[in-house]
Short mmCIF file of C-alpha atoms in Angstrom, two decimals:
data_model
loop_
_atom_site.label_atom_id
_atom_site.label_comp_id
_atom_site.label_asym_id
_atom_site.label_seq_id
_atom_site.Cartn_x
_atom_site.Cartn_y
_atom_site.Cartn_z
CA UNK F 506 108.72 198.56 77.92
CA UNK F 507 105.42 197.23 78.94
CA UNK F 508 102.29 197.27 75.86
CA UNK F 509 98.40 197.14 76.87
CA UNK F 510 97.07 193.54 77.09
CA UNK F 511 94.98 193.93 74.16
CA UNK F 512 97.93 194.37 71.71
CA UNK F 513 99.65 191.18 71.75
CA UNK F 514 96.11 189.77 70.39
CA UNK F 515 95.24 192.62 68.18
CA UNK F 516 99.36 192.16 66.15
CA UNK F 517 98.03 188.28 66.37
CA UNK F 518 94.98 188.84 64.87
CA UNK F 519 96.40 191.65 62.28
CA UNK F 520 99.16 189.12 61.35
CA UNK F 521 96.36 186.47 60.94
CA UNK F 522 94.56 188.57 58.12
CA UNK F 523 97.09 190.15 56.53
CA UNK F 524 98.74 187.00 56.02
CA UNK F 525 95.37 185.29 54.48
CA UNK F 526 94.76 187.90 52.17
CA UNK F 527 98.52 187.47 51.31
CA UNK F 528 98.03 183.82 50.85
CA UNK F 529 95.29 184.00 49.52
CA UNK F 530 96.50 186.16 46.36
CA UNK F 531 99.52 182.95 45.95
CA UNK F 532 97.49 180.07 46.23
CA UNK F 533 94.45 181.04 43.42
CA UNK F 534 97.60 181.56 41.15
CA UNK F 535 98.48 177.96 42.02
CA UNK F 536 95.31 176.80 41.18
CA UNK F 537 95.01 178.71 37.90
CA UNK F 538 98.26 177.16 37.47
CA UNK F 539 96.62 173.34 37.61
CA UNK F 540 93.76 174.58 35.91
CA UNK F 541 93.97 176.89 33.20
CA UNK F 542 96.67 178.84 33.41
CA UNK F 543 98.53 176.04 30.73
CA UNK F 544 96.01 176.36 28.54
CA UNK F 545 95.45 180.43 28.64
CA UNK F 546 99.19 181.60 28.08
CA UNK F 547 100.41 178.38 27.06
CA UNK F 548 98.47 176.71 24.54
CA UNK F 549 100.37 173.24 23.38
CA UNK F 550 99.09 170.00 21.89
CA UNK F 551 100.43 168.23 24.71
CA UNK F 552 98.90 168.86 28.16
CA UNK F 553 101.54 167.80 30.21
CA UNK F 554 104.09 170.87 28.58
CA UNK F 555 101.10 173.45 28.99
CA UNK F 556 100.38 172.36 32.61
CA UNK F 557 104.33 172.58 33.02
CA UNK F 558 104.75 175.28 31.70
CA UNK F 559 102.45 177.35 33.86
CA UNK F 560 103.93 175.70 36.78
CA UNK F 561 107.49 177.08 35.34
CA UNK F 562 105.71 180.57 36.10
CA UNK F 563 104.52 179.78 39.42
CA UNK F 564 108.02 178.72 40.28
CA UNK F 565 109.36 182.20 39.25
CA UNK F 566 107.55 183.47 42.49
CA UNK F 567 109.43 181.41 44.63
CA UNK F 568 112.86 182.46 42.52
CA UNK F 569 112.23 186.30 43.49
CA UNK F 570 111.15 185.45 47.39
CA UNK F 571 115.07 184.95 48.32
CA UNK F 572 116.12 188.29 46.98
CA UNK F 573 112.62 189.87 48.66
CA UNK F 574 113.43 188.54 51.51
CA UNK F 575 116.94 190.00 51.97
CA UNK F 576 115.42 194.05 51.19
CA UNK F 577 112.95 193.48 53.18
CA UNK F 578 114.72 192.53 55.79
CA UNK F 579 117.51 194.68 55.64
CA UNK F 580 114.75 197.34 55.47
CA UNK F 581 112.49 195.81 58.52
CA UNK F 582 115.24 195.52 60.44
CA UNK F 583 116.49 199.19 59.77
CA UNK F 584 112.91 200.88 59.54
CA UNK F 585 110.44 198.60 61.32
CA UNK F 586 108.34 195.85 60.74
CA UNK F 587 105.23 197.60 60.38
CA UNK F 588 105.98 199.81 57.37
CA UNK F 589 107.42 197.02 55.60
CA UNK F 590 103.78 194.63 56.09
CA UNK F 591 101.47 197.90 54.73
CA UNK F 592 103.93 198.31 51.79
CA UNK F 593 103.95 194.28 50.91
CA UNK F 594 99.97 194.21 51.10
CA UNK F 595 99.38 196.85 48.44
CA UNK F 596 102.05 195.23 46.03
CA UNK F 597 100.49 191.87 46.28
CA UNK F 598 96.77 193.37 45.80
CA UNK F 599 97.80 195.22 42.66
CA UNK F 600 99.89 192.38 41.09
CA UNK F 601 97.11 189.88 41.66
CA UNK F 602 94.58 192.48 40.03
CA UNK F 603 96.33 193.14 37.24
CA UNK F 604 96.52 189.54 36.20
CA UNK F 605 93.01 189.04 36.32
CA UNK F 606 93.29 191.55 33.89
CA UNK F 607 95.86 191.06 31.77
CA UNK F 608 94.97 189.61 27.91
CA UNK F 609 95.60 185.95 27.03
CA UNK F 610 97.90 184.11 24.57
CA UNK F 611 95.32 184.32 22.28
CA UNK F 612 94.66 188.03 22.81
CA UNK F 613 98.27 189.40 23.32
CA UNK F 614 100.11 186.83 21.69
CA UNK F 615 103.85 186.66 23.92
CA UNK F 616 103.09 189.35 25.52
CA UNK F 617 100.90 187.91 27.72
CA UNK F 618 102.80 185.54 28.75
CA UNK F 619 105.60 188.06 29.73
CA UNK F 620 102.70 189.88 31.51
CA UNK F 621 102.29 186.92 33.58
CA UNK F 622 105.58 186.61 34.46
CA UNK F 623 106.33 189.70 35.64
CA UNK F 624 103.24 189.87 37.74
CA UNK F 625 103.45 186.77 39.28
CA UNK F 626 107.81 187.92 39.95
CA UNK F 627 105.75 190.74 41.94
CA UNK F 628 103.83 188.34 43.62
CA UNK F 629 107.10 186.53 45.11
CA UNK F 630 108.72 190.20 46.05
CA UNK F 631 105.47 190.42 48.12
CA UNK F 632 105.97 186.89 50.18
CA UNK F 633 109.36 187.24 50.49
CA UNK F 634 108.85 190.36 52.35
CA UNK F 635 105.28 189.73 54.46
CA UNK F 636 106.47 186.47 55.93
CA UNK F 637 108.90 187.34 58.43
CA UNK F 638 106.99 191.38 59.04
CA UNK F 639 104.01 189.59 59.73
CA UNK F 640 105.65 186.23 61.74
CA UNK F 641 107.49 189.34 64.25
CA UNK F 642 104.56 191.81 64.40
CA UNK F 643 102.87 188.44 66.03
CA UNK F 644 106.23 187.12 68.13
CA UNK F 645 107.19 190.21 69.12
CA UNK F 646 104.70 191.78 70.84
CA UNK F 647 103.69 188.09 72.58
CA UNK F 648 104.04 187.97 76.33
CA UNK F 649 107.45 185.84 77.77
CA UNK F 650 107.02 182.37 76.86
CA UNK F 651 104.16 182.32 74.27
CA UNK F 652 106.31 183.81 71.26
CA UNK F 653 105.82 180.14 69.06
CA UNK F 654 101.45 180.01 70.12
CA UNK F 655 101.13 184.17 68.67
CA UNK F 656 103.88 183.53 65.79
CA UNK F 657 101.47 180.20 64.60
CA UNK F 658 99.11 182.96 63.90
CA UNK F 659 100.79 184.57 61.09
CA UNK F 660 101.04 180.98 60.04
CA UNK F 661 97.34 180.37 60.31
CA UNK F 662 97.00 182.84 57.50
CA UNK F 663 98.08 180.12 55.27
CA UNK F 664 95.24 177.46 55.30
CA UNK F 665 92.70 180.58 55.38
CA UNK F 666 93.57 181.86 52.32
CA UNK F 667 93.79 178.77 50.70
CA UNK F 668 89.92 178.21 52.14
CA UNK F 669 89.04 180.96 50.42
CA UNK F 670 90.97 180.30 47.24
CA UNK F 671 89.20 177.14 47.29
CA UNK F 672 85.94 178.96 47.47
CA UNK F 673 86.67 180.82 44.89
CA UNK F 674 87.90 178.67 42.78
CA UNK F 675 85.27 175.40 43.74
CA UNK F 676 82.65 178.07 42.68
CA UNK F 677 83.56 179.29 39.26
CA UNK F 678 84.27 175.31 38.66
CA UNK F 679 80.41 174.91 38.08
CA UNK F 680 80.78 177.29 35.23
CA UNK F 681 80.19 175.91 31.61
CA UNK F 682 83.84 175.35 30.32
CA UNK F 683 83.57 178.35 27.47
CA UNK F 684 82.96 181.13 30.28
CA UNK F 685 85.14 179.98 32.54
CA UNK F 686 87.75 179.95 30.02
CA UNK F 687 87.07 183.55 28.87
CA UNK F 688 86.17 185.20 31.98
CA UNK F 689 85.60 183.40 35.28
CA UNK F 690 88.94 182.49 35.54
CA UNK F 691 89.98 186.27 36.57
CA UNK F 692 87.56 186.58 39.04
CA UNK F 693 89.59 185.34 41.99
CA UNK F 694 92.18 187.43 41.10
CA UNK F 695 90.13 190.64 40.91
CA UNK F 696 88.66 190.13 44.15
CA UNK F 697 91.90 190.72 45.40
CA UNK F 698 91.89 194.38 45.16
CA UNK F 699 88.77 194.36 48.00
CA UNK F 700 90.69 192.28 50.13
CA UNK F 701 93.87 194.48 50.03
CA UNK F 702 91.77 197.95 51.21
CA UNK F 703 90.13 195.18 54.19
CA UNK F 704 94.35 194.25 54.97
CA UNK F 705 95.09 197.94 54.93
CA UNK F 706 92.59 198.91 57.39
CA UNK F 707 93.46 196.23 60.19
CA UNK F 708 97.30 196.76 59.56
CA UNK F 709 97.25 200.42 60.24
CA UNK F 710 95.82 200.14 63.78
CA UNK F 711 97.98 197.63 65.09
CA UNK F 712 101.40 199.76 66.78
CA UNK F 713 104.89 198.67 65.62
CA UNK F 714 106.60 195.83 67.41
CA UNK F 715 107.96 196.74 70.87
CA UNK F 716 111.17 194.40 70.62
CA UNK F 717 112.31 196.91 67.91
CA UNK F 718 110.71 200.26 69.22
CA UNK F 719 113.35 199.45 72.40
CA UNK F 720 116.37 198.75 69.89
CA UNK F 721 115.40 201.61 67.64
CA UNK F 722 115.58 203.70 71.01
CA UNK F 723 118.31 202.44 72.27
CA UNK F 724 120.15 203.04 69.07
CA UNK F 725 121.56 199.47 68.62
CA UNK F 726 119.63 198.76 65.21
CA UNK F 727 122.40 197.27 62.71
CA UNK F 728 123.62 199.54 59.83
CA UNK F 729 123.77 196.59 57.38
CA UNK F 730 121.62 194.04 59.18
CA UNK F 731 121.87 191.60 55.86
CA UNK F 732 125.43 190.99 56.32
CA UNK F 733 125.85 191.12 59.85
CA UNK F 734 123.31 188.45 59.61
CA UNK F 735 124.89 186.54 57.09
CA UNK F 736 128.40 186.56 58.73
CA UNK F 737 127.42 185.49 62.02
CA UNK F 738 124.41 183.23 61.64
CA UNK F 739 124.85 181.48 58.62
CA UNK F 740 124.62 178.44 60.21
CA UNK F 741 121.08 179.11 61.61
CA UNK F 742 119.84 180.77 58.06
CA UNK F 743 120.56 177.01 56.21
CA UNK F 744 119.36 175.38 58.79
CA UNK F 745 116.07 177.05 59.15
CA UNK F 746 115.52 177.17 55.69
CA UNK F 747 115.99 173.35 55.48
CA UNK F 748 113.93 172.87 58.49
CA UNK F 749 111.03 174.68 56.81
CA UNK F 750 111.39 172.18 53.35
CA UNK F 751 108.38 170.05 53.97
CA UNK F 752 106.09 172.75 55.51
CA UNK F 753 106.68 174.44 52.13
CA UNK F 754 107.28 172.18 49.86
CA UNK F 755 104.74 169.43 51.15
CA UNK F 756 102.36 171.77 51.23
CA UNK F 757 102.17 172.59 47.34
CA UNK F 758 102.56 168.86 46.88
CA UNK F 759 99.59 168.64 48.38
CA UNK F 760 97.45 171.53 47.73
CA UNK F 761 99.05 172.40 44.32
CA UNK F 762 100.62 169.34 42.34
CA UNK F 763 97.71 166.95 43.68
CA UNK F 764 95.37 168.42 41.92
CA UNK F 765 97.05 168.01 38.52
CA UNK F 766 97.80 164.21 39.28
CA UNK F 767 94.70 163.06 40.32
CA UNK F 768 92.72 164.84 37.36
CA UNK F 769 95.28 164.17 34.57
CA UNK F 770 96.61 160.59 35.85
CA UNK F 771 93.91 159.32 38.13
CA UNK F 772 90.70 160.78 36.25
CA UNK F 773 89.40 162.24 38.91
CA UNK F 774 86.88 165.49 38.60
CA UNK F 775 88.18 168.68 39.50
CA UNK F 776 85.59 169.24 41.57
CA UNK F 777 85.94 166.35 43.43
CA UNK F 778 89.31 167.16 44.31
CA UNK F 779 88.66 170.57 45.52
CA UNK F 780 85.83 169.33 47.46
CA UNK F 781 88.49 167.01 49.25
CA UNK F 782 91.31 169.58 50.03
CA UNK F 783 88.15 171.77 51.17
CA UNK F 784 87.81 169.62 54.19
CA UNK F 785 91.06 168.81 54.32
CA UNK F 786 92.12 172.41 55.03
CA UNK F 787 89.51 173.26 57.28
CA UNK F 788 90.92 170.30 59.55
CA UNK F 789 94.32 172.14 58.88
CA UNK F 790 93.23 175.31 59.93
CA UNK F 791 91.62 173.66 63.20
CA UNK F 792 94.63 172.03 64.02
CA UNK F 793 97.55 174.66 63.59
CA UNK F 794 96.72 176.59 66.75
CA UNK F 795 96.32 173.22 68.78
CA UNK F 796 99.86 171.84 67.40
CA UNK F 797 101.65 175.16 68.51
CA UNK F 798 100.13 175.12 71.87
CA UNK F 799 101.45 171.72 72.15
CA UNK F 800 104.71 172.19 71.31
CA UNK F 801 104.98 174.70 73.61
CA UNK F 802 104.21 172.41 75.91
CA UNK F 803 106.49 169.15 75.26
CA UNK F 804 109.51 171.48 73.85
CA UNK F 805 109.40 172.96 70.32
CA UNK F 806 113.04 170.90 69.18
CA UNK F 807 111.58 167.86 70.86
CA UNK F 808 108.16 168.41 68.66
CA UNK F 809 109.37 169.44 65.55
CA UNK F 810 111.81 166.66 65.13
CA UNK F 811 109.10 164.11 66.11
CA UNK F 812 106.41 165.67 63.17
CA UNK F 813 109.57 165.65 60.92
CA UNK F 814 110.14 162.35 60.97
CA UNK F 815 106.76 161.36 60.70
CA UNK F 816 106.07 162.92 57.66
CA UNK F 817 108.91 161.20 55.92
CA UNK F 818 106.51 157.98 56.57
CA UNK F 819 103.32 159.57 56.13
CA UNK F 820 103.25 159.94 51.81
CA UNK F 821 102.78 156.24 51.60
CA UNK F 822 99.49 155.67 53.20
CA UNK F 823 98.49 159.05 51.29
CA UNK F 824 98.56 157.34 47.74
CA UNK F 825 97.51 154.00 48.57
CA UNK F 826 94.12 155.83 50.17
CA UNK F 827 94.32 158.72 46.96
CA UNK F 828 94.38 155.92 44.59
CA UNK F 829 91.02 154.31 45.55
CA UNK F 830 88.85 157.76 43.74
CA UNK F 831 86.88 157.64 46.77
CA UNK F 832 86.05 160.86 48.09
CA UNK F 833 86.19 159.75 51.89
CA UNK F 834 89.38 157.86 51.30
CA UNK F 835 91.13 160.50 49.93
CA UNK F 836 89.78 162.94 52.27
CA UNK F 837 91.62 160.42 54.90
CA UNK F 838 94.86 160.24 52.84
CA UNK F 839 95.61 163.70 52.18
CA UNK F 840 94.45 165.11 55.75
CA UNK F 841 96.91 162.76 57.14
CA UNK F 842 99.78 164.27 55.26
CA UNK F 843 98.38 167.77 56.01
CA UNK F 844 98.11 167.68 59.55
CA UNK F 845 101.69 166.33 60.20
CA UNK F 846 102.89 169.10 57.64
CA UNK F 847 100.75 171.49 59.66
CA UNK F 848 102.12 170.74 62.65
CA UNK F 849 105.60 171.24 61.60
CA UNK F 850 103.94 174.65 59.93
CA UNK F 851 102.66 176.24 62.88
CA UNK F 852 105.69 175.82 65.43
CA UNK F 853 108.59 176.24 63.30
CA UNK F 854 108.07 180.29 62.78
CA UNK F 855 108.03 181.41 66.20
CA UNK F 856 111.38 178.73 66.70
CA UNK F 857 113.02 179.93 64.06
CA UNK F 858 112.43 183.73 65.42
CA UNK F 859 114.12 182.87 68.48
CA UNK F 860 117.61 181.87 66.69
CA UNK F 861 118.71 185.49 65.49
CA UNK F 862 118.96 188.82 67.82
CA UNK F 863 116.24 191.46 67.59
CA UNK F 864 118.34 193.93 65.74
CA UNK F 865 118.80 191.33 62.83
CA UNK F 866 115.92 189.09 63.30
CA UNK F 867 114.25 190.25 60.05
CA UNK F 868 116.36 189.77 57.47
CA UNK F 869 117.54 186.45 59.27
CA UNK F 870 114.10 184.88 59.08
CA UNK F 871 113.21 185.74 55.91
CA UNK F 872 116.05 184.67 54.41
CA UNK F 873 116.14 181.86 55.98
CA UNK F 874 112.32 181.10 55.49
CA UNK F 875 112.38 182.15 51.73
CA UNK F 876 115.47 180.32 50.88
CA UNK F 877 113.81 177.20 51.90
CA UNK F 878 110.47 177.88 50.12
CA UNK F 879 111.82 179.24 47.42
CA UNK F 880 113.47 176.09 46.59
CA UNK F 881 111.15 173.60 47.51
CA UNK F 882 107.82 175.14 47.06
CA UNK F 883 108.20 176.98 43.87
CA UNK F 884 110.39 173.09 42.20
CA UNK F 885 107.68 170.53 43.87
CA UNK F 886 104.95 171.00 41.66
CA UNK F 887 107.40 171.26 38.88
CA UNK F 888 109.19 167.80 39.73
CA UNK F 889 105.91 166.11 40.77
CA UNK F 890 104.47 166.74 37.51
CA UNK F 891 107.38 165.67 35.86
CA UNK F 892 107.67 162.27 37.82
CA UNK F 893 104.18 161.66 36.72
CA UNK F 894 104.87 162.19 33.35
CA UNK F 895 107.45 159.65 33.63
CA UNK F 896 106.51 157.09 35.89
CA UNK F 897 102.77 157.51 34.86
CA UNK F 898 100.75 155.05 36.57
CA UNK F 899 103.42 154.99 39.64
CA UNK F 900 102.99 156.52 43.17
CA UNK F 901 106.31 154.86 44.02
CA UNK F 902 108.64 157.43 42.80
CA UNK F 903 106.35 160.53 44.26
CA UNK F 904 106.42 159.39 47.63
CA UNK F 905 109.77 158.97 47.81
CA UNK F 906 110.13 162.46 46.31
CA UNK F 907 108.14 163.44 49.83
CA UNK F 908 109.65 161.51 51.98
CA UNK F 909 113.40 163.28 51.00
CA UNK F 910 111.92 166.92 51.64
CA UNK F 911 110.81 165.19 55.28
CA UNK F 912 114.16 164.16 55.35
CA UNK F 913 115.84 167.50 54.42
CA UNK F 914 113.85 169.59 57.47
CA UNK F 915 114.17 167.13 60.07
CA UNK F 916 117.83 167.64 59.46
CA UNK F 917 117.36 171.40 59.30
CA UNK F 918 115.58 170.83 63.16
CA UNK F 919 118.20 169.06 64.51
CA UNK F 920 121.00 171.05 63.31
CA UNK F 921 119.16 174.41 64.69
CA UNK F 922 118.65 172.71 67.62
CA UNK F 923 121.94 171.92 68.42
CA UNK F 924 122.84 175.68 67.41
CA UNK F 925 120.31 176.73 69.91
CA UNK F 926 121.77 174.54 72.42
CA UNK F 927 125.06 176.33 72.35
CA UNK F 928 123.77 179.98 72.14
CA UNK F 929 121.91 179.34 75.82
CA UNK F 930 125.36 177.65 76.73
CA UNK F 931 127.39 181.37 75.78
CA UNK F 932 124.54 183.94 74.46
CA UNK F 933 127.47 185.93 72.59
CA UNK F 934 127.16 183.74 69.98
CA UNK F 935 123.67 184.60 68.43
CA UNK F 936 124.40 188.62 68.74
CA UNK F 937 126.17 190.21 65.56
CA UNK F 938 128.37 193.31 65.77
CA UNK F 939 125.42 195.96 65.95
CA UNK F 940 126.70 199.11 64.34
CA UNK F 941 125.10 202.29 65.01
CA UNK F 942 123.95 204.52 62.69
#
């Protein structure tokens, strides 16, 4: 089956802004998280259980993604990728909307904290299902050889939402403390209803994925992709999820829990702080497509395992440079981290694709994919915040914490790898039973 030229860049670009409006949705939570979130539906004398707290509720997102990601790959992989992406967009705009709506502590008394945590639960559905729709739309309909370079793009949505959570977020920053407290804190979050009917719009014109148009025709799509998946590649599902640890988890170390440790335990302005990940992020989103293109080049094992091991070393000169206060320094510090984690970010999608068979390739990526965030990037800012409290005054401790989720996915590269290695050795291994319906 052969698709017009065009179509492999229109799914690319589609993926690209879906996936930034999805991101973009998850990361102002994070921020109103650091920020004010604690203090909204949280209220404590001590800062560090209020901050906590609200990180507690930005974890639950991560805890639904697992069980997202297995309906909505099970669902994907039975119904097509493209339903699944236009369903996942609209639950994520009206979650997001409703909690820049929803009435405070103060207000609502518990129940707005229960609000929040059943709209940010939705939030996590919504992830766990977009990630691997959006990462195949992209591979899928790539031509032969380029399925990690269009895959990055659905990756590339991540640093451009987080731009424009920034944005949002750096601008109602200005505001006097008593209005953003009352109202300019929801703002973000409204916004997201605008960007959900923009999402809609691109998604609809983009056809579905040709890789499961031809299984869907040739009547080979699984009956119960979910456990075919989980009974004959559960190997490559816990090894891509740990191979994905530090391009989760890192990255709400460093977008997420650094902004809490630098204001709370370094005294640094907020502002100044999301000035620096501002430039940080646009180097990020420069660098994503150029670190795919190059591990196509060199080999994407080879590369991965190389940027894995590099960020276990990379935390160190991070908080030496963070600890200085200087804006240029820390700039330098953080964007070092980033890039590595970027790199890692933008190839692994499209080589974690590859490991599972068309007919099961959904469910096995998400799984996979939001086992390993779910973990990682929902606990980090949790556990960082909690070293801090402990060790307060000491980087030590929080690098280390780093360099172990480094640790965890260049072992999750190596041991998919090797997996890969003996598929292309006897192909019968990566293809499940399919059973027709």
């Amino acid at each position: 089956m052969t698709t017009p030229t065009s179509t492999p860049r229109r799914a690319a670009a589609a993926a690209f802004i879906g996936t930034t409006i999805e991101f973009y949705d998850f990361y102002i939570y994070a921020f109103a998280a650091a920020l004010v979130l604690g203090q909204l539906f949280f209220p404590s004398d001590n800062a560090m259980l209020s901050t906590m707290a609200a990180f507690a509720t930005f974890a639950v997102g991560f805890i639904a993604r697992p069980f997202a990601g297995m309906v909505f790959g099970h669902l994907g992989d039975r119904l097509g990728r493209k339903k699944m992406l236009l369903f996942t967009m609209v639950l994520m705009g009206v979650a997001t909307t409703c909690i820049g709506l929803l009435p405070t502590y103060a207000q609502a008394g518990i129940w707005g904290p229960i609000g929040l945590v059943a709209l940010r639960f939705l939030q996590g559905i919504s992830v766990g299902g977009e990630w691997g729709g959006a990462v195949l739309m992209a591979s899928e309909h790539a031509p032969k050889g380029r399925k990690v370079f269009f895959a990055s793009f659905a990756q590339l949505g991540s640093p451009a939402g987080l731009l424009l959570a920034l944005i949002a977020f750096r601008a109602i920053s200005e505001m006097e403390p008593e209005a953003l407290m009352s109202w300019g804190w929801r703002v973000p979050f409204l916004l997201s209803g605008v960007l959900m009917l923009v999402g809609l719009v691109i998604r609809f014109g983009v056809p579905e994925s040709p890789e499961f148009t031809k299984v869907k025709e040739q009547k080979q799509t699984s009956k119960s992709p979910v456990k075919d998946v989980l009974r004959h590649n559960w190997r490559q599902i816990l090894f891509a999820a740990a191979a994905v640890t530090i391009g989760s988890g890192g990255f709400f170390f460093t977008n997420t829990f650094m902004i809490t440790y630098v204001t709370q335990y370094q005294g640094i302005s907020k502002s100044t702080i999301l000035d620096c990940l501002f430039l940080v992020t646009i180097l990020q989103f420069l660098s994503q497509p150029c670190s795919a293109l190059l591990a196509e080049r060199f080999g994407e094992g080879r590369f991965l395992k190389w940027v894995a091991a590099l960020c276990m070393l990379v935390p160190y000169p991070m908080f030496l440079l963070v600890q200085t206060g200087n804006l240029v320094y820390m700039t330098a510090g953080i964007a070092l981290a980033v890039l590595l984690l970027a790199a890692l970010y933008s190839a692994i999608a499209g080589y974690m694709a590859e490991a599972f068979a068309a007919q099961v390739r959904y469910s096995g990526i998400s799984i996979a994919y939001q086992l390993g965030s779910g973990l990682t990037g929902g606990l980090t800012p949790l556990i960082g915040t909690y070293l801090a409290g402990q060790f307060a005054g000491q980087w030590l401790p929080l690098a280390l914490f780093f360099s172990v989720l480094a640790l965890m996915s260049l072992v999750g590269v190596v041991g998919l790898s090797r997996l890969r290695a003996e598929e292309r050795r006897n192909p019968s291994l990566s293809n499940p039973e399919v059973v027709t319906p």
